[in-house]
mmCIF file of C-alpha atoms in Angstrom:
data_model
loop_
_atom_site.group_PDB
_atom_site.id
_atom_site.type_symbol
_atom_site.label_atom_id
_atom_site.label_comp_id
_atom_site.label_asym_id
_atom_site.label_seq_id
_atom_site.Cartn_x
_atom_site.Cartn_y
_atom_site.Cartn_z
ATOM 1 C CA MET A 193 13.219 21.833 20.547
ATOM 2 C CA ASN A 194 11.607 18.403 21.140
ATOM 3 C CA TYR A 195 9.401 16.538 18.649
ATOM 4 C CA GLU A 196 6.085 17.849 19.993
ATOM 5 C CA GLN A 197 7.288 21.445 19.811
ATOM 6 C CA SER A 198 8.737 20.993 16.333
ATOM 7 C CA ALA A 199 5.574 19.322 15.011
ATOM 8 C CA LYS A 200 3.422 22.045 16.557
ATOM 9 C CA ALA A 201 5.492 24.782 14.922
ATOM 10 C CA GLN A 202 5.240 23.009 11.570
ATOM 11 C CA THR A 203 1.494 22.643 12.037
ATOM 12 C CA GLU A 204 1.057 26.349 12.724
ATOM 13 C CA ARG A 205 3.001 27.221 9.592
ATOM 14 C CA LEU A 206 1.061 24.824 7.394
ATOM 15 C CA MET A 207 -2.319 25.792 8.795
ATOM 16 C CA ALA A 208 -1.572 29.426 7.990
ATOM 17 C CA ASP A 209 -0.453 28.486 4.488
ATOM 18 C CA GLY A 210 -3.215 25.948 3.799
ATOM 19 C CA HIS A 211 -0.955 23.772 1.650
ATOM 20 C CA ALA A 212 0.781 20.518 2.523
ATOM 21 C CA THR A 213 2.933 17.948 0.741
ATOM 22 C CA ILE A 214 2.218 14.670 2.484
ATOM 23 C CA LEU A 215 4.150 11.414 2.517
ATOM 24 C CA ALA A 216 1.551 8.669 2.924
ATOM 25 C CA ILE A 217 2.232 5.052 3.879
ATOM 26 C CA GLU A 218 -0.138 2.066 3.738
ATOM 27 C CA SER A 219 0.462 -1.552 4.839
ATOM 28 C CA SER A 220 -2.864 -2.842 6.158
ATOM 29 C CA CYS A 221 -2.987 -6.103 4.195
ATOM 30 C CA ASP A 222 -0.881 -7.427 1.329
ATOM 31 C CA GLU A 223 0.358 -4.282 -0.411
ATOM 32 C CA THR A 224 3.145 -2.063 0.839
ATOM 33 C CA ALA A 225 2.419 1.370 -0.597
ATOM 34 C CA ALA A 226 3.725 4.912 -0.372
ATOM 35 C CA ALA A 227 2.772 8.112 -2.135
ATOM 36 C CA ILE A 228 3.461 11.819 -2.220
ATOM 37 C CA VAL A 229 0.199 13.787 -2.301
ATOM 38 C CA ARG A 230 -0.194 17.549 -2.426
ATOM 39 C CA ASP A 231 -3.212 19.287 -0.884
ATOM 40 C CA GLY A 232 -5.306 16.126 -0.858
ATOM 41 C CA ARG A 233 -5.984 16.212 -4.594
ATOM 42 C CA GLN A 234 -2.735 15.911 -6.535
ATOM 43 C CA VAL A 235 -0.728 12.683 -6.696
ATOM 44 C CA ILE A 236 2.935 13.518 -7.208
ATOM 45 C CA SER A 237 4.018 9.879 -7.050
ATOM 46 C CA SER A 238 2.575 6.524 -6.004
ATOM 47 C CA VAL A 239 4.374 3.217 -5.523
ATOM 48 C CA ILE A 240 2.815 -0.150 -4.641
ATOM 49 C CA SER A 241 4.642 -3.377 -3.851
ATOM 50 C CA SER A 242 2.219 -6.299 -4.105
ATOM 51 C CA GLN A 243 2.603 -9.528 -2.151
ATOM 52 C CA ILE A 244 0.203 -11.563 -4.314
ATOM 53 C CA PRO A 245 2.881 -14.059 -5.460
ATOM 54 C CA LEU A 246 3.763 -14.768 -1.811
ATOM 55 C CA HIS A 247 0.187 -15.588 -0.803
ATOM 56 C CA ALA A 248 -1.197 -17.150 -3.996
ATOM 57 C CA MET A 249 -0.064 -20.656 -3.111
ATOM 58 C CA TYR A 250 -2.049 -20.477 0.135
ATOM 59 C CA GLY A 251 -5.217 -19.139 -1.484
ATOM 60 C CA GLY A 252 -5.287 -16.130 0.822
ATOM 61 C CA VAL A 253 -3.194 -13.737 2.880
ATOM 62 C CA VAL A 254 -0.980 -15.323 5.551
ATOM 63 C CA PRO A 255 -0.618 -12.606 8.232
ATOM 64 C CA GLU A 256 2.891 -13.518 9.382
ATOM 65 C CA ILE A 257 4.224 -13.643 5.823
ATOM 66 C CA ALA A 258 2.530 -10.325 5.081
ATOM 67 C CA SER A 259 4.102 -8.628 8.088
ATOM 68 C CA ARG A 260 7.595 -9.836 7.243
ATOM 69 C CA ALA A 261 7.228 -8.720 3.620
ATOM 70 C CA HIS A 262 6.108 -5.249 4.748
ATOM 71 C CA VAL A 263 9.213 -4.940 6.932
ATOM 72 C CA GLU A 264 11.380 -5.747 3.917
ATOM 73 C CA SER A 265 9.504 -3.466 1.496
ATOM 74 C CA VAL A 266 8.502 -0.317 3.368
ATOM 75 C CA ASP A 267 11.873 1.460 3.249
ATOM 76 C CA PRO A 268 12.564 0.874 -0.486
ATOM 77 C CA VAL A 269 8.943 1.684 -1.395
ATOM 78 C CA VAL A 270 9.122 5.040 0.405
ATOM 79 C CA ASP A 271 12.501 5.758 -1.195
ATOM 80 C CA GLU A 272 11.076 5.023 -4.641
ATOM 81 C CA ALA A 273 8.050 7.260 -4.044
ATOM 82 C CA LEU A 274 10.365 10.130 -3.112
ATOM 83 C CA LYS A 275 12.619 9.444 -6.091
ATOM 84 C CA LYS A 276 9.701 9.420 -8.540
ATOM 85 C CA ALA A 277 8.462 12.691 -7.072
ATOM 86 C CA GLY A 278 11.910 14.230 -7.427
ATOM 87 C CA MET A 279 11.916 14.998 -3.717
ATOM 88 C CA THR A 280 13.767 14.214 -0.533
ATOM 89 C CA LEU A 281 12.390 13.780 2.970
ATOM 90 C CA SER A 282 13.163 17.433 3.669
ATOM 91 C CA ASP A 283 10.410 18.366 1.184
ATOM 92 C CA VAL A 284 7.760 16.531 3.227
ATOM 93 C CA ASP A 285 5.420 18.679 5.352
ATOM 94 C CA ALA A 286 3.629 15.833 7.147
ATOM 95 C CA VAL A 287 3.409 12.033 7.278
ATOM 96 C CA ALA A 288 0.076 10.221 6.969
ATOM 97 C CA VAL A 289 -0.326 6.536 7.756
ATOM 98 C CA THR A 290 -3.013 3.862 7.895
ATOM 99 C CA TYR A 291 -3.416 2.942 11.559
ATOM 100 C CA ALA A 292 -6.691 0.953 11.385
ATOM 101 C CA PRO A 293 -8.215 -1.419 10.474
ATOM 102 C CA GLY A 294 -6.211 -4.307 9.035
ATOM 103 C CA LEU A 295 -3.965 -7.223 9.886
ATOM 104 C CA ILE A 296 -2.457 -5.990 13.129
ATOM 105 C CA GLY A 297 1.121 -7.052 12.405
ATOM 106 C CA ALA A 298 0.945 -5.534 8.943
ATOM 107 C CA VAL A 299 -0.532 -2.224 10.125
ATOM 108 C CA LEU A 300 2.134 -1.937 12.824
ATOM 109 C CA VAL A 301 4.887 -1.898 10.190
ATOM 110 C CA ALA A 302 3.675 1.285 8.501
ATOM 111 C CA VAL A 303 2.737 2.939 11.802
ATOM 112 C CA SER A 304 6.188 2.300 13.269
ATOM 113 C CA PHE A 305 7.942 3.477 10.130
ATOM 114 C CA ALA A 306 5.773 6.604 9.837
ATOM 115 C CA LYS A 307 6.410 7.550 13.453
ATOM 116 C CA SER A 308 10.153 7.303 12.955
ATOM 117 C CA VAL A 309 10.036 9.466 9.812
ATOM 118 C CA ALA A 310 7.784 12.104 11.411
ATOM 119 C CA TYR A 311 10.002 12.188 14.504
ATOM 120 C CA SER A 312 13.223 12.531 12.518
ATOM 121 C CA LEU A 313 11.773 15.366 10.418
ATOM 122 C CA GLY A 314 9.898 17.081 13.248
ATOM 123 C CA VAL A 315 6.681 17.138 11.181
ATOM 124 C CA PRO A 316 3.077 16.234 12.083
ATOM 125 C CA LEU A 317 1.978 12.592 12.074
ATOM 126 C CA ILE A 318 -1.546 12.032 10.731
ATOM 127 C CA PRO A 319 -3.429 8.790 11.517
ATOM 128 C CA VAL A 320 -5.832 7.725 8.754
ATOM 129 C CA HIS A 321 -8.605 5.135 8.837
ATOM 130 C CA HIS A 322 -8.186 2.733 5.920
ATOM 131 C CA ILE A 323 -11.811 2.930 4.724
ATOM 132 C CA ARG A 324 -11.798 6.716 4.910
ATOM 133 C CA GLY A 325 -8.818 6.466 2.592
ATOM 134 C CA HIS A 326 -10.736 4.313 0.100
ATOM 135 C CA ILE A 327 -13.517 6.897 0.015
ATOM 136 C CA ALA A 328 -10.972 9.704 -0.443
ATOM 137 C CA ALA A 329 -9.512 7.982 -3.517
ATOM 138 C CA ASN A 330 -12.377 9.623 -5.390
ATOM 139 C CA TYR A 331 -11.020 13.093 -4.558
ATOM 140 C CA LEU A 332 -7.912 12.238 -6.551
ATOM 141 C CA ALA A 333 -9.913 11.152 -9.584
ATOM 142 C CA PHE A 334 -12.637 13.796 -9.471
ATOM 143 C CA PRO A 335 -11.444 17.315 -8.581
ATOM 144 C CA ASP A 336 -15.033 18.606 -8.442
ATOM 145 C CA LEU A 337 -16.207 16.069 -5.865
ATOM 146 C CA GLU A 338 -16.985 17.463 -2.430
ATOM 147 C CA PRO A 339 -19.080 16.187 0.496
ATOM 148 C CA PRO A 340 -21.830 15.624 1.335
ATOM 149 C CA PHE A 341 -22.485 12.335 -0.471
ATOM 150 C CA LEU A 342 -23.391 8.695 0.136
ATOM 151 C CA ALA A 343 -20.486 6.235 -0.059
ATOM 152 C CA LEU A 344 -20.630 2.510 -0.748
ATOM 153 C CA ALA A 345 -17.327 1.183 0.608
ATOM 154 C CA ILE A 346 -16.782 -2.401 -0.538
ATOM 155 C CA SER A 347 -13.456 -4.154 -0.022
ATOM 156 C CA GLY A 348 -11.882 -7.413 1.059
ATOM 157 C CA GLY A 349 -12.287 -6.677 4.748
ATOM 158 C CA ASN A 350 -15.149 -4.206 4.963
ATOM 159 C CA THR A 351 -18.561 -3.575 3.431
ATOM 160 C CA LEU A 352 -20.177 -0.318 4.546
ATOM 161 C CA ILE A 353 -22.787 2.226 3.532
ATOM 162 C CA VAL A 354 -21.613 5.606 4.776
ATOM 163 C CA ASP A 355 -23.159 9.057 4.926
ATOM 164 C CA VAL A 356 -20.185 11.347 4.257
ATOM 165 C CA LYS A 357 -21.398 14.623 5.732
ATOM 166 C CA ASP A 358 -18.028 16.319 5.474
ATOM 167 C CA TYR A 359 -14.441 15.277 4.798
ATOM 168 C CA THR A 360 -13.977 13.954 8.332
ATOM 169 C CA ASP A 361 -17.604 13.706 9.532
ATOM 170 C CA MET A 362 -19.033 10.321 8.558
ATOM 171 C CA GLU A 363 -21.841 8.082 9.788
ATOM 172 C CA ILE A 364 -22.250 4.367 9.109
ATOM 173 C CA LEU A 365 -25.791 3.660 7.884
ATOM 174 C CA GLY A 366 -25.377 0.005 6.988
ATOM 175 C CA ALA A 367 -22.742 -2.724 7.222
ATOM 176 C CA THR A 368 -22.228 -6.420 6.723
ATOM 177 C CA ARG A 369 -23.016 -8.519 9.765
ATOM 178 C CA ASP A 370 -20.432 -11.165 8.867
ATOM 179 C CA ASP A 371 -18.237 -11.583 5.790
ATOM 180 C CA ALA A 372 -17.161 -8.671 3.636
ATOM 181 C CA ALA A 373 -18.115 -8.732 -0.048
ATOM 182 C CA GLY A 374 -14.481 -8.990 -1.141
ATOM 183 C CA GLU A 375 -13.792 -11.926 1.156
ATOM 184 C CA CYS A 376 -16.841 -13.659 -0.276
ATOM 185 C CA PHE A 377 -15.504 -13.173 -3.819
ATOM 186 C CA ASP A 378 -12.166 -14.726 -2.847
ATOM 187 C CA LYS A 379 -13.812 -17.777 -1.248
ATOM 188 C CA ALA A 380 -16.168 -18.307 -4.199
ATOM 189 C CA ALA A 381 -13.273 -17.988 -6.628
ATOM 190 C CA ARG A 382 -11.312 -20.589 -4.716
ATOM 191 C CA VAL A 383 -14.024 -23.266 -4.962
ATOM 192 C CA LEU A 384 -14.353 -22.489 -8.676
ATOM 193 C CA GLY A 385 -10.645 -23.191 -9.116
ATOM 194 C CA LEU A 386 -9.685 -19.583 -9.826
ATOM 195 C CA PRO A 387 -6.414 -17.996 -8.655
ATOM 196 C CA TYR A 388 -6.036 -15.660 -5.681
ATOM 197 C CA PRO A 389 -7.020 -12.885 -5.421
ATOM 198 C CA GLY A 390 -10.381 -13.879 -6.825
ATOM 199 C CA GLY A 391 -11.964 -10.559 -7.729
ATOM 200 C CA LYS A 392 -10.586 -10.080 -11.239
ATOM 201 C CA PRO A 393 -10.782 -13.778 -12.305
ATOM 202 C CA MET A 394 -14.393 -13.946 -11.047
ATOM 203 C CA ASP A 395 -15.249 -10.823 -13.015
ATOM 204 C CA GLU A 396 -13.711 -12.220 -16.186
ATOM 205 C CA LEU A 397 -15.453 -15.582 -15.762
ATOM 206 C CA ALA A 398 -18.839 -14.004 -14.984
ATOM 207 C CA ARG A 399 -18.741 -11.958 -18.184
ATOM 208 C CA GLN A 400 -18.724 -15.231 -20.165
ATOM 209 C CA SER A 401 -22.321 -16.040 -19.131
ATOM 210 C CA GLN A 402 -25.701 -14.371 -18.750
ATOM 211 C CA GLY A 403 -26.369 -16.488 -15.648
ATOM 212 C CA GLY A 404 -29.867 -17.307 -14.512
ATOM 213 C CA VAL A 405 -28.869 -20.914 -13.823
ATOM 214 C CA TYR A 406 -28.365 -20.995 -10.046
ATOM 215 C CA ASP A 407 -30.812 -19.678 -7.451
ATOM 216 C CA LEU A 408 -28.618 -18.110 -4.789
ATOM 217 C CA PRO A 409 -29.796 -16.504 -1.532
ATOM 218 C CA ARG A 410 -30.156 -12.806 -0.766
ATOM 219 C CA ALA A 411 -30.024 -11.977 2.919
ATOM 220 C CA HIS A 412 -32.284 -9.672 4.911
ATOM 221 C CA VAL A 413 -31.438 -8.503 8.416
ATOM 222 C CA ASP A 414 -34.577 -8.043 10.509
ATOM 223 C CA GLY A 415 -34.818 -4.590 12.012
ATOM 224 C CA ALA A 416 -31.809 -3.293 10.057
ATOM 225 C CA ASP A 417 -32.704 -3.314 6.393
ATOM 226 C CA LEU A 418 -29.580 -1.413 5.331
ATOM 227 C CA ASP A 419 -27.328 -4.056 6.866
ATOM 228 C CA MET A 420 -26.040 -6.973 4.800
ATOM 229 C CA SER A 421 -24.950 -10.574 5.240
ATOM 230 C CA PHE A 422 -22.812 -12.584 2.835
ATOM 231 C CA SER A 423 -21.989 -15.742 4.807
ATOM 232 C CA GLY A 424 -25.070 -17.595 3.559
ATOM 233 C CA LEU A 425 -24.261 -16.729 -0.049
ATOM 234 C CA LYS A 426 -20.684 -17.909 0.385
ATOM 235 C CA THR A 427 -21.850 -21.187 1.914
ATOM 236 C CA ALA A 428 -24.383 -21.731 -0.892
ATOM 237 C CA VAL A 429 -21.685 -21.387 -3.564
ATOM 238 C CA VAL A 430 -19.328 -23.724 -1.710
ATOM 239 C CA ASN A 431 -22.074 -26.335 -1.300
ATOM 240 C CA LEU A 432 -23.104 -26.141 -4.956
ATOM 241 C CA ALA A 433 -19.549 -26.685 -6.128
ATOM 242 C CA HIS A 434 -18.823 -29.507 -3.681
ATOM 243 C CA ASN A 435 -22.102 -31.321 -4.340
ATOM 244 C CA ALA A 436 -21.513 -31.213 -8.093
ATOM 245 C CA GLN A 437 -18.012 -32.573 -7.610
ATOM 246 C CA GLN A 438 -19.143 -35.389 -5.298
ATOM 247 C CA LYS A 439 -21.961 -36.444 -7.635
ATOM 248 C CA GLY A 440 -19.837 -36.145 -10.747
ATOM 249 C CA GLU A 441 -22.260 -33.612 -12.209
ATOM 250 C CA PRO A 442 -21.195 -30.761 -14.498
ATOM 251 C CA LEU A 443 -20.906 -27.299 -12.980
ATOM 252 C CA ASP A 444 -21.484 -24.262 -15.149
ATOM 253 C CA ARG A 445 -18.662 -22.236 -13.633
ATOM 254 C CA ALA A 446 -19.292 -19.114 -15.684
ATOM 255 C CA ALA A 447 -23.005 -19.104 -14.862
ATOM 256 C CA LEU A 448 -22.288 -19.649 -11.174
ATOM 257 C CA ALA A 449 -19.783 -16.768 -11.179
ATOM 258 C CA ARG A 450 -22.375 -14.542 -12.867
ATOM 259 C CA ASP A 451 -25.215 -15.544 -10.562
ATOM 260 C CA PHE A 452 -22.975 -15.113 -7.539
ATOM 261 C CA THR A 453 -21.908 -11.625 -8.643
ATOM 262 C CA ARG A 454 -25.528 -10.705 -9.300
ATOM 263 C CA ALA A 455 -26.466 -11.845 -5.790
ATOM 264 C CA VAL A 456 -23.730 -9.669 -4.275
ATOM 265 C CA SER A 457 -24.833 -6.733 -6.391
ATOM 266 C CA ASP A 458 -28.451 -7.254 -5.338
ATOM 267 C CA GLU A 459 -27.392 -6.845 -1.711
ATOM 268 C CA LEU A 460 -25.262 -3.767 -2.331
ATOM 269 C CA VAL A 461 -26.899 -1.580 -4.935
ATOM 270 C CA PRO A 462 -30.535 -1.334 -3.749
ATOM 271 C CA ARG A 463 -29.381 -0.624 -0.188
ATOM 272 C CA ALA A 464 -27.058 2.138 -1.363
ATOM 273 C CA ILE A 465 -29.910 3.765 -3.298
ATOM 274 C CA GLU A 466 -32.291 3.441 -0.342
ATOM 275 C CA ALA A 467 -29.693 4.903 2.028
ATOM 276 C CA ALA A 468 -29.207 7.863 -0.304
ATOM 277 C CA ARG A 469 -32.961 8.461 -0.291
ATOM 278 C CA ARG A 470 -33.133 8.379 3.495
ATOM 279 C CA CYS A 471 -30.331 10.867 4.062
ATOM 280 C CA GLY A 472 -31.272 13.055 1.117
ATOM 281 C CA ARG A 473 -28.075 12.566 -0.875
ATOM 282 C CA ARG A 474 -28.106 12.974 -4.657
ATOM 283 C CA THR A 475 -24.468 11.960 -5.089
ATOM 284 C CA ILE A 476 -23.233 8.396 -4.595
ATOM 285 C CA VAL A 477 -19.584 7.357 -4.453
ATOM 286 C CA ALA A 478 -18.183 3.833 -4.719
ATOM 287 C CA ALA A 479 -14.905 2.865 -3.087
ATOM 288 C CA GLY A 480 -12.717 -0.170 -2.385
ATOM 289 C CA GLY A 481 -11.451 -3.163 -4.298
ATOM 290 C CA VAL A 482 -14.876 -4.647 -5.063
ATOM 291 C CA ALA A 483 -15.800 -1.358 -6.777
ATOM 292 C CA ALA A 484 -13.551 -2.582 -9.600
ATOM 293 C CA ASN A 485 -16.078 -5.303 -10.497
ATOM 294 C CA SER A 486 -17.569 -4.487 -13.894
ATOM 295 C CA ILE A 487 -21.013 -5.955 -13.182
ATOM 296 C CA ILE A 488 -21.427 -4.135 -9.875
ATOM 297 C CA ARG A 489 -20.199 -0.907 -11.475
ATOM 298 C CA ALA A 490 -22.750 -1.287 -14.288
ATOM 299 C CA ASP A 491 -25.593 -2.100 -11.883
ATOM 300 C CA LEU A 492 -24.729 0.872 -9.695
ATOM 301 C CA LYS A 493 -24.571 3.168 -12.724
ATOM 302 C CA ALA A 494 -27.971 1.981 -13.998
ATOM 303 C CA ALA A 495 -29.565 2.356 -10.550
ATOM 304 C CA CYS A 496 -28.169 5.878 -10.119
ATOM 305 C CA GLU A 497 -29.395 6.924 -13.552
ATOM 306 C CA LYS A 498 -32.871 5.617 -12.737
ATOM 307 C CA GLU A 499 -32.845 7.397 -9.373
ATOM 308 C CA GLY A 500 -31.452 10.635 -10.809
ATOM 309 C CA CYS A 501 -28.280 10.467 -8.717
ATOM 310 C CA THR A 502 -24.761 11.411 -9.781
ATOM 311 C CA LEU A 503 -22.324 8.507 -9.470
ATOM 312 C CA TYR A 504 -18.578 8.663 -8.911
ATOM 313 C CA VAL A 505 -16.557 5.457 -9.249
ATOM 314 C CA PRO A 506 -12.750 5.623 -9.036
ATOM 315 C CA PRO A 507 -10.557 4.275 -11.848
ATOM 316 C CA LEU A 508 -9.344 0.736 -11.314
ATOM 317 C CA ARG A 509 -5.873 1.867 -10.197
ATOM 318 C CA LEU A 510 -7.449 3.642 -7.206
ATOM 319 C CA CYS A 511 -9.879 0.900 -6.184
ATOM 320 C CA GLY A 512 -7.325 -1.355 -4.511
ATOM 321 C CA ASP A 513 -5.093 -0.443 -1.565
ATOM 322 C CA ASN A 514 -2.664 2.385 -2.306
ATOM 323 C CA GLY A 515 -0.785 5.130 -0.519
ATOM 324 C CA ALA A 516 -2.282 7.990 -2.533
ATOM 325 C CA MET A 517 -5.736 7.500 -1.018
ATOM 326 C CA ILE A 518 -4.198 7.711 2.474
ATOM 327 C CA GLY A 519 -2.476 10.947 1.504
ATOM 328 C CA ALA A 520 -5.738 12.373 0.171
ATOM 329 C CA GLN A 521 -7.689 11.666 3.341
ATOM 330 C CA GLY A 522 -4.665 12.552 5.444
ATOM 331 C CA TYR A 523 -4.784 16.108 4.136
ATOM 332 C CA TYR A 524 -8.367 16.594 5.278
ATOM 333 C CA GLU A 525 -7.715 14.910 8.623
ATOM 334 C CA TYR A 526 -4.805 17.320 8.965
ATOM 335 C CA LEU A 527 -6.997 20.348 8.237
ATOM 336 C CA ALA A 528 -9.470 19.061 10.831
ATOM 337 C CA GLY A 529 -6.721 19.068 13.461
ATOM 338 C CA ARG A 530 -6.163 15.321 13.661
ATOM 339 C CA ARG A 531 -2.690 14.439 14.897
ATOM 340 C CA GLY A 532 -0.946 11.329 16.135
ATOM 341 C CA GLY A 533 1.725 11.327 18.800
ATOM 342 C CA LEU A 534 4.712 9.056 19.103
ATOM 343 C CA ASP A 535 2.463 6.770 21.148
ATOM 344 C CA LEU A 536 0.149 6.191 18.159
ATOM 345 C CA ASN A 537 -0.937 2.555 18.093
ATOM 346 C CA ALA A 538 -2.259 0.258 15.368
ATOM 347 C CA TYR A 539 -5.694 -1.380 15.524
ATOM 348 C CA ALA A 540 -7.046 -4.483 13.825
ATOM 349 C CA THR A 541 -10.630 -3.239 13.999
ATOM 350 C CA MET A 542 -12.147 0.222 14.264
ATOM 351 C CA ASP A 543 -15.294 1.844 12.915
ATOM 352 C CA LEU A 544 -14.560 4.675 10.529
ATOM 353 C CA ASP A 545 -16.523 7.107 12.708
ATOM 354 C CA GLU A 546 -14.646 6.069 15.847
ATOM 355 C CA LYS A 547 -11.728 8.021 17.278
ATOM 356 C CA GLU A 548 -8.669 6.429 18.877
#
């Protein structure tokens, strides 16, 4: 029996049973992660190997360094996930993997590894879009959450407003036209002399001030009022910091961090509420690394309460990149009949409603 026949037989068995224990692997940026997830809702184990110390000296992720580190880490990370779950590879029903979007060399590591594992076991291979995974992290935290809902997906590489009609049926309603919100946080943190990654240090610094000192821009995209733009805001913060340094003037770093965060929030939160109104959703979900920001979380909570919407925001451990979120979404992609062959490729860019 060849791989295709073996995977098909396994698929037929699992589809009849309705249950699946999935090994999920993620390597789209600077974390090598693996998890064992059962039925899309239960995390049996989750292991993350962070590369932050490798990239901190450069102030950002160096793609070649990231790829090499993934090659070194993926095998031991998967082994540890299996060990923590008290399982072996023979207990795995399917393998899910992030195949887009991300740093192409980094994504290729997990895709190649996942294909080899699926092939050796004769089990289905499930390709998962990274942002779909971030949204699915909420299923792990909130067992009662089901589509449809409106999702605000905000991370280092993507900023999207998504109508989640069903587990695998999604429509992008709004997106950034340039920089992602998370990238903007990292660049602003760098000019303020904060360590990489900048999200957490910016949050901590911003909480030390009430702001209201710096007038920062809010973008509007003509003809697409749910779309966003953060490049002008990033440039404004860089110019403020550099001008103060060149003139020898004091810079209220805490106030600038607060005013910057408020400007980002002012682009995100009202658009998410407006998008929910337009598509008739009364449930809003936040997802991605920027969803860990305390000010944005508070603003989103207040806006949802005012609008009468129910808000779901994942715990901090599920906001960043992790394998468990890929396993959660992988289960629903699996139920929808999504499969990857041994020719599955990796992609640096791909819309979450696009198919390979």
